[in-house]
Amino acid sequence: MATIDLHYVDELIQARQSQHGGSPGAPPVLGGHRVGTSINRSCIVMLSALLQSYVEEVFQDAARRVFPQFAAHQDGFDAYWRQVKGWGNPSDSNIKTLFLRLGVVDVFSGLSWQHTDERAIKKNLDTLNQLRNQIAHGASRIVVNQASYSLSLAEVTRFRNFSHTFANRFERHVAGFIP
């Protein structure tokens, strides 16, 4: 069973909360940067990496079910995985394309949970990916869907909670396509 360990993200969130002290309003700006921004950004990059590993684990398990010949041939599976592993960051379109390699036309079809439908899941993954790409490539100003984006601790926590719920549901959802 695939898992996602959010311990390190939770630790960063706790450090960020301690840094802010829980007082109302935005943290102060020191040296041209808002206090805590680096921790918020670190959480996003880490969440993206954790989701990528999680999706890869779900995919590998599903691939072994689709291609049972790999059960007896680890070298064959390793060669297959080397061809697939550069699938990219866990955006909705990259995940959809990854699972298309297993014959699943739209891996998100029918995936939902309370207050989060398929469209919202894809939007969250896309936004998280846009944030990750800009942060990882050194953008000082973050833009999502061509609009300025303020990455607050509340947003980081929201993405953390989304990632947790996604990881609790996605593997079972995939099993509906690939039993």
PDB file of C-alpha atoms in Angstrom:
ATOM      1  CA  MET A   1       0.000   0.000   0.000  1.00  0.00           C
ATOM      2  CA  ALA A   2       1.327   3.412  -0.985  1.00  0.00           C
ATOM      3  CA  THR A   3       1.806   5.952   1.791  1.00  0.00           C
ATOM      4  CA  ILE A   4       2.694   9.594   2.163  1.00  0.00           C
ATOM      5  CA  ASP A   5       4.612  10.678   5.259  1.00  0.00           C
ATOM      6  CA  LEU A   6       3.832  14.308   6.017  1.00  0.00           C
ATOM      7  CA  HIS A   7       5.932  14.409   9.198  1.00  0.00           C
ATOM      8  CA  TYR A   8       8.541  16.791   7.787  1.00  0.00           C
ATOM      9  CA  VAL A   9       5.922  19.128   6.345  1.00  0.00           C
ATOM     10  CA  ASP A  10       4.084  19.099   9.679  1.00  0.00           C
ATOM     11  CA  GLU A  11       7.339  19.927  11.457  1.00  0.00           C
ATOM     12  CA  LEU A  12       7.939  22.869   9.131  1.00  0.00           C
ATOM     13  CA  ILE A  13       4.376  24.084   9.641  1.00  0.00           C
ATOM     14  CA  GLN A  14       4.877  23.909  13.423  1.00  0.00           C
ATOM     15  CA  ALA A  15       8.139  25.843  13.120  1.00  0.00           C
ATOM     16  CA  ARG A  16       6.372  28.429  10.964  1.00  0.00           C
ATOM     17  CA  GLN A  17       3.532  28.733  13.487  1.00  0.00           C
ATOM     18  CA  SER A  18       6.049  29.197  16.305  1.00  0.00           C
ATOM     19  CA  GLN A  19       7.894  31.788  14.273  1.00  0.00           C
ATOM     20  CA  HIS A  20       4.721  33.781  13.694  1.00  0.00           C
ATOM     21  CA  GLY A  21       3.528  33.426  17.262  1.00  0.00           C
ATOM     22  CA  GLY A  22      -0.135  33.277  16.287  1.00  0.00           C
ATOM     23  CA  SER A  23      -0.621  37.036  16.416  1.00  0.00           C
ATOM     24  CA  PRO A  24      -3.169  38.518  14.023  1.00  0.00           C
ATOM     25  CA  GLY A  25      -2.079  39.939  10.698  1.00  0.00           C
ATOM     26  CA  ALA A  26       0.736  39.197   8.338  1.00  0.00           C
ATOM     27  CA  PRO A  27       4.258  38.658   9.645  1.00  0.00           C
ATOM     28  CA  PRO A  28       6.641  41.621   9.386  1.00  0.00           C
ATOM     29  CA  VAL A  29       8.867  42.322   6.399  1.00  0.00           C
ATOM     30  CA  LEU A  30      12.586  42.191   7.152  1.00  0.00           C
ATOM     31  CA  GLY A  31      15.224  42.840   4.509  1.00  0.00           C
ATOM     32  CA  GLY A  32      12.599  43.006   1.784  1.00  0.00           C
ATOM     33  CA  HIS A  33      11.107  39.579   2.561  1.00  0.00           C
ATOM     34  CA  ARG A  34       8.176  38.639   4.758  1.00  0.00           C
ATOM     35  CA  VAL A  35       9.255  36.592   7.791  1.00  0.00           C
ATOM     36  CA  GLY A  36       8.423  32.921   7.262  1.00  0.00           C
ATOM     37  CA  THR A  37       8.266  33.021   3.480  1.00  0.00           C
ATOM     38  CA  SER A  38      11.146  30.573   3.100  1.00  0.00           C
ATOM     39  CA  ILE A  39       9.395  28.019   5.322  1.00  0.00           C
ATOM     40  CA  ASN A  40       6.114  28.405   3.416  1.00  0.00           C
ATOM     41  CA  ARG A  41       7.954  27.900   0.134  1.00  0.00           C
ATOM     42  CA  SER A  42       9.875  24.913   1.501  1.00  0.00           C
ATOM     43  CA  CYS A  43       6.610  23.242   2.474  1.00  0.00           C
ATOM     44  CA  ILE A  44       5.267  23.563  -1.071  1.00  0.00           C
ATOM     45  CA  VAL A  45       8.374  22.062  -2.663  1.00  0.00           C
ATOM     46  CA  MET A  46       8.371  19.240  -0.117  1.00  0.00           C
ATOM     47  CA  LEU A  47       4.655  18.542  -0.599  1.00  0.00           C
ATOM     48  CA  SER A  48       5.170  18.319  -4.346  1.00  0.00           C
ATOM     49  CA  ALA A  49       8.071  15.894  -3.915  1.00  0.00           C
ATOM     50  CA  LEU A  50       6.102  13.748  -1.473  1.00  0.00           C
ATOM     51  CA  LEU A  51       3.086  13.645  -3.797  1.00  0.00           C
ATOM     52  CA  GLN A  52       5.347  12.701  -6.701  1.00  0.00           C
ATOM     53  CA  SER A  53       6.807   9.771  -4.749  1.00  0.00           C
ATOM     54  CA  TYR A  54       3.357   8.709  -3.605  1.00  0.00           C
ATOM     55  CA  VAL A  55       1.894   8.777  -7.137  1.00  0.00           C
ATOM     56  CA  GLU A  56       4.908   6.832  -8.402  1.00  0.00           C
ATOM     57  CA  GLU A  57       4.341   4.164  -5.774  1.00  0.00           C
ATOM     58  CA  VAL A  58       0.655   3.879  -6.715  1.00  0.00           C
ATOM     59  CA  PHE A  59       1.611   3.707 -10.396  1.00  0.00           C
ATOM     60  CA  GLN A  60       4.244   1.013  -9.849  1.00  0.00           C
ATOM     61  CA  ASP A  61       1.803  -1.145  -7.908  1.00  0.00           C
ATOM     62  CA  ALA A  62      -0.827  -0.699 -10.638  1.00  0.00           C
ATOM     63  CA  ALA A  63       1.731  -1.443 -13.398  1.00  0.00           C
ATOM     64  CA  ARG A  64       2.583  -4.747 -11.748  1.00  0.00           C
ATOM     65  CA  ARG A  65      -1.120  -5.653 -11.830  1.00  0.00           C
ATOM     66  CA  VAL A  66      -1.508  -4.608 -15.477  1.00  0.00           C
ATOM     67  CA  PHE A  67       1.682  -6.393 -16.493  1.00  0.00           C
ATOM     68  CA  PRO A  68       1.787  -9.566 -14.375  1.00  0.00           C
ATOM     69  CA  GLN A  69       4.899 -10.759 -16.223  1.00  0.00           C
ATOM     70  CA  PHE A  70       6.873  -8.232 -14.139  1.00  0.00           C
ATOM     71  CA  ALA A  71       6.095 -10.196 -10.962  1.00  0.00           C
ATOM     72  CA  ALA A  72       8.724 -12.769 -11.898  1.00  0.00           C
ATOM     73  CA  HIS A  73      11.092 -10.372 -13.682  1.00  0.00           C
ATOM     74  CA  GLN A  74      12.289  -7.491 -11.522  1.00  0.00           C
ATOM     75  CA  ASP A  75      14.922  -6.574 -14.140  1.00  0.00           C
ATOM     76  CA  GLY A  76      12.154  -6.218 -16.715  1.00  0.00           C
ATOM     77  CA  PHE A  77      10.131  -4.021 -14.406  1.00  0.00           C
ATOM     78  CA  ASP A  78      13.199  -1.898 -13.633  1.00  0.00           C
ATOM     79  CA  ALA A  79      13.777  -1.390 -17.381  1.00  0.00           C
ATOM     80  CA  TYR A  80      10.093  -0.427 -17.808  1.00  0.00           C
ATOM     81  CA  TRP A  81      10.277   2.014 -14.896  1.00  0.00           C
ATOM     82  CA  ARG A  82      13.415   3.679 -16.303  1.00  0.00           C
ATOM     83  CA  GLN A  83      11.373   4.463 -19.426  1.00  0.00           C
ATOM     84  CA  VAL A  84       8.502   5.921 -17.408  1.00  0.00           C
ATOM     85  CA  LYS A  85      10.089   7.588 -14.376  1.00  0.00           C
ATOM     86  CA  GLY A  86      10.704  10.950 -16.029  1.00  0.00           C
ATOM     87  CA  TRP A  87       6.966  11.632 -16.044  1.00  0.00           C
ATOM     88  CA  GLY A  88       7.355  14.990 -14.297  1.00  0.00           C
ATOM     89  CA  ASN A  89       5.948  16.728 -11.277  1.00  0.00           C
ATOM     90  CA  PRO A  90       2.541  15.713  -9.896  1.00  0.00           C
ATOM     91  CA  SER A  91       0.352  18.079 -11.894  1.00  0.00           C
ATOM     92  CA  ASP A  92      -3.073  16.846 -12.867  1.00  0.00           C
ATOM     93  CA  SER A  93      -2.078  16.565 -16.538  1.00  0.00           C
ATOM     94  CA  ASN A  94       1.158  14.690 -15.757  1.00  0.00           C
ATOM     95  CA  ILE A  95      -0.648  12.229 -13.477  1.00  0.00           C
ATOM     96  CA  LYS A  96      -3.350  11.691 -16.100  1.00  0.00           C
ATOM     97  CA  THR A  97      -0.682  11.055 -18.779  1.00  0.00           C
ATOM     98  CA  LEU A  98       1.234   8.697 -16.483  1.00  0.00           C
ATOM     99  CA  PHE A  99      -1.781   6.466 -15.881  1.00  0.00           C
ATOM    100  CA  LEU A 100      -2.732   6.593 -19.560  1.00  0.00           C
ATOM    101  CA  ARG A 101       0.365   4.380 -20.018  1.00  0.00           C
ATOM    102  CA  LEU A 102      -1.597   1.722 -18.153  1.00  0.00           C
ATOM    103  CA  GLY A 103      -4.719   2.171 -20.258  1.00  0.00           C
ATOM    104  CA  VAL A 104      -6.582   4.418 -17.803  1.00  0.00           C
ATOM    105  CA  VAL A 105      -8.042   7.212 -19.952  1.00  0.00           C
ATOM    106  CA  ASP A 106      -8.698   9.639 -17.074  1.00  0.00           C
ATOM    107  CA  VAL A 107      -7.461   8.490 -13.690  1.00  0.00           C
ATOM    108  CA  PHE A 108      -9.340  11.351 -12.000  1.00  0.00           C
ATOM    109  CA  SER A 109     -12.736  10.379 -13.422  1.00  0.00           C
ATOM    110  CA  GLY A 110     -15.098   9.953 -10.485  1.00  0.00           C
ATOM    111  CA  LEU A 111     -12.532  10.862  -7.810  1.00  0.00           C
ATOM    112  CA  SER A 112     -14.053  13.136  -5.173  1.00  0.00           C
ATOM    113  CA  TRP A 113     -14.580  13.580  -1.468  1.00  0.00           C
ATOM    114  CA  GLN A 114     -16.571  15.883   0.768  1.00  0.00           C
ATOM    115  CA  HIS A 115     -16.518  19.447  -0.648  1.00  0.00           C
ATOM    116  CA  THR A 116     -13.875  18.446  -3.233  1.00  0.00           C
ATOM    117  CA  ASP A 117     -14.967  17.315  -6.663  1.00  0.00           C
ATOM    118  CA  GLU A 118     -12.828  16.109  -9.556  1.00  0.00           C
ATOM    119  CA  ARG A 119     -12.437  19.657 -10.916  1.00  0.00           C
ATOM    120  CA  ALA A 120     -11.219  20.953  -7.540  1.00  0.00           C
ATOM    121  CA  ILE A 121      -8.749  18.070  -7.214  1.00  0.00           C
ATOM    122  CA  LYS A 122      -7.243  18.878 -10.605  1.00  0.00           C
ATOM    123  CA  LYS A 123      -7.164  22.591  -9.780  1.00  0.00           C
ATOM    124  CA  ASN A 124      -5.369  21.975  -6.476  1.00  0.00           C
ATOM    125  CA  LEU A 125      -2.783  19.733  -8.144  1.00  0.00           C
ATOM    126  CA  ASP A 126      -2.269  22.284 -10.929  1.00  0.00           C
ATOM    127  CA  THR A 127      -1.881  25.182  -8.478  1.00  0.00           C
ATOM    128  CA  LEU A 128       0.495  23.207  -6.281  1.00  0.00           C
ATOM    129  CA  ASN A 129       2.545  22.365  -9.371  1.00  0.00           C
ATOM    130  CA  GLN A 130       2.640  25.975 -10.560  1.00  0.00           C
ATOM    131  CA  LEU A 131       3.774  27.069  -7.097  1.00  0.00           C
ATOM    132  CA  ARG A 132       6.414  24.330  -6.924  1.00  0.00           C
ATOM    133  CA  ASN A 133       7.827  25.179 -10.336  1.00  0.00           C
ATOM    134  CA  GLN A 134       8.150  28.884  -9.610  1.00  0.00           C
ATOM    135  CA  ILE A 135       9.657  28.334  -6.160  1.00  0.00           C
ATOM    136  CA  ALA A 136      12.069  25.651  -7.361  1.00  0.00           C
ATOM    137  CA  HIS A 137      13.204  27.843 -10.251  1.00  0.00           C
ATOM    138  CA  GLY A 138      13.813  30.907  -8.085  1.00  0.00           C
ATOM    139  CA  ALA A 139      10.847  33.174  -8.779  1.00  0.00           C
ATOM    140  CA  SER A 140      10.720  35.987  -6.274  1.00  0.00           C
ATOM    141  CA  ARG A 141       7.121  36.886  -7.158  1.00  0.00           C
ATOM    142  CA  ILE A 142       4.670  33.995  -7.417  1.00  0.00           C
ATOM    143  CA  VAL A 143       2.011  34.020 -10.130  1.00  0.00           C
ATOM    144  CA  VAL A 144      -0.684  31.357 -10.498  1.00  0.00           C
ATOM    145  CA  ASN A 145      -2.918  31.361 -13.559  1.00  0.00           C
ATOM    146  CA  GLN A 146      -1.468  34.748 -14.524  1.00  0.00           C
ATOM    147  CA  ALA A 147      -2.442  36.355 -11.208  1.00  0.00           C
ATOM    148  CA  SER A 148      -0.240  37.332  -8.279  1.00  0.00           C
ATOM    149  CA  TYR A 149      -0.423  34.723  -5.514  1.00  0.00           C
ATOM    150  CA  SER A 150       0.192  35.201  -1.808  1.00  0.00           C
ATOM    151  CA  LEU A 151       1.497  31.995  -0.239  1.00  0.00           C
ATOM    152  CA  SER A 152       0.367  32.249   3.365  1.00  0.00           C
ATOM    153  CA  LEU A 153       0.706  29.705   6.150  1.00  0.00           C
ATOM    154  CA  ALA A 154      -3.044  29.080   5.812  1.00  0.00           C
ATOM    155  CA  GLU A 155      -2.550  28.166   2.137  1.00  0.00           C
ATOM    156  CA  VAL A 156       0.360  25.878   3.000  1.00  0.00           C
ATOM    157  CA  THR A 157      -1.802  24.143   5.599  1.00  0.00           C
ATOM    158  CA  ARG A 158      -4.636  23.814   3.099  1.00  0.00           C
ATOM    159  CA  PHE A 159      -2.306  22.163   0.570  1.00  0.00           C
ATOM    160  CA  ARG A 160      -0.963  19.879   3.302  1.00  0.00           C
ATOM    161  CA  ASN A 161      -4.487  18.775   4.188  1.00  0.00           C
ATOM    162  CA  PHE A 162      -5.402  18.339   0.522  1.00  0.00           C
ATOM    163  CA  SER A 163      -2.300  16.166  -0.013  1.00  0.00           C
ATOM    164  CA  HIS A 164      -3.184  14.036   3.004  1.00  0.00           C
ATOM    165  CA  THR A 165      -6.749  13.427   1.807  1.00  0.00           C
ATOM    166  CA  PHE A 166      -5.629  12.845  -1.789  1.00  0.00           C
ATOM    167  CA  ALA A 167      -3.170  10.196  -0.585  1.00  0.00           C
ATOM    168  CA  ASN A 168      -5.871   8.533   1.507  1.00  0.00           C
ATOM    169  CA  ARG A 169      -8.162   8.154  -1.512  1.00  0.00           C
ATOM    170  CA  PHE A 170      -6.168   8.009  -4.738  1.00  0.00           C
ATOM    171  CA  GLU A 171      -4.795   4.471  -4.467  1.00  0.00           C
ATOM    172  CA  ARG A 172      -8.239   2.982  -3.793  1.00  0.00           C
ATOM    173  CA  HIS A 173      -9.586   5.018  -6.675  1.00  0.00           C
ATOM    174  CA  VAL A 174      -6.895   3.646  -9.024  1.00  0.00           C
ATOM    175  CA  ALA A 175      -7.744   0.123  -7.854  1.00  0.00           C
ATOM    176  CA  GLY A 176     -11.227   0.713  -9.269  1.00  0.00           C
ATOM    177  CA  PHE A 177      -9.643   1.016 -12.721  1.00  0.00           C
ATOM    178  CA  ILE A 178      -6.941  -1.619 -12.210  1.00  0.00           C
ATOM    179  CA  PRO A 179      -8.091  -4.230  -9.685  1.00  0.00           C
TER     180      PRO A 179
END
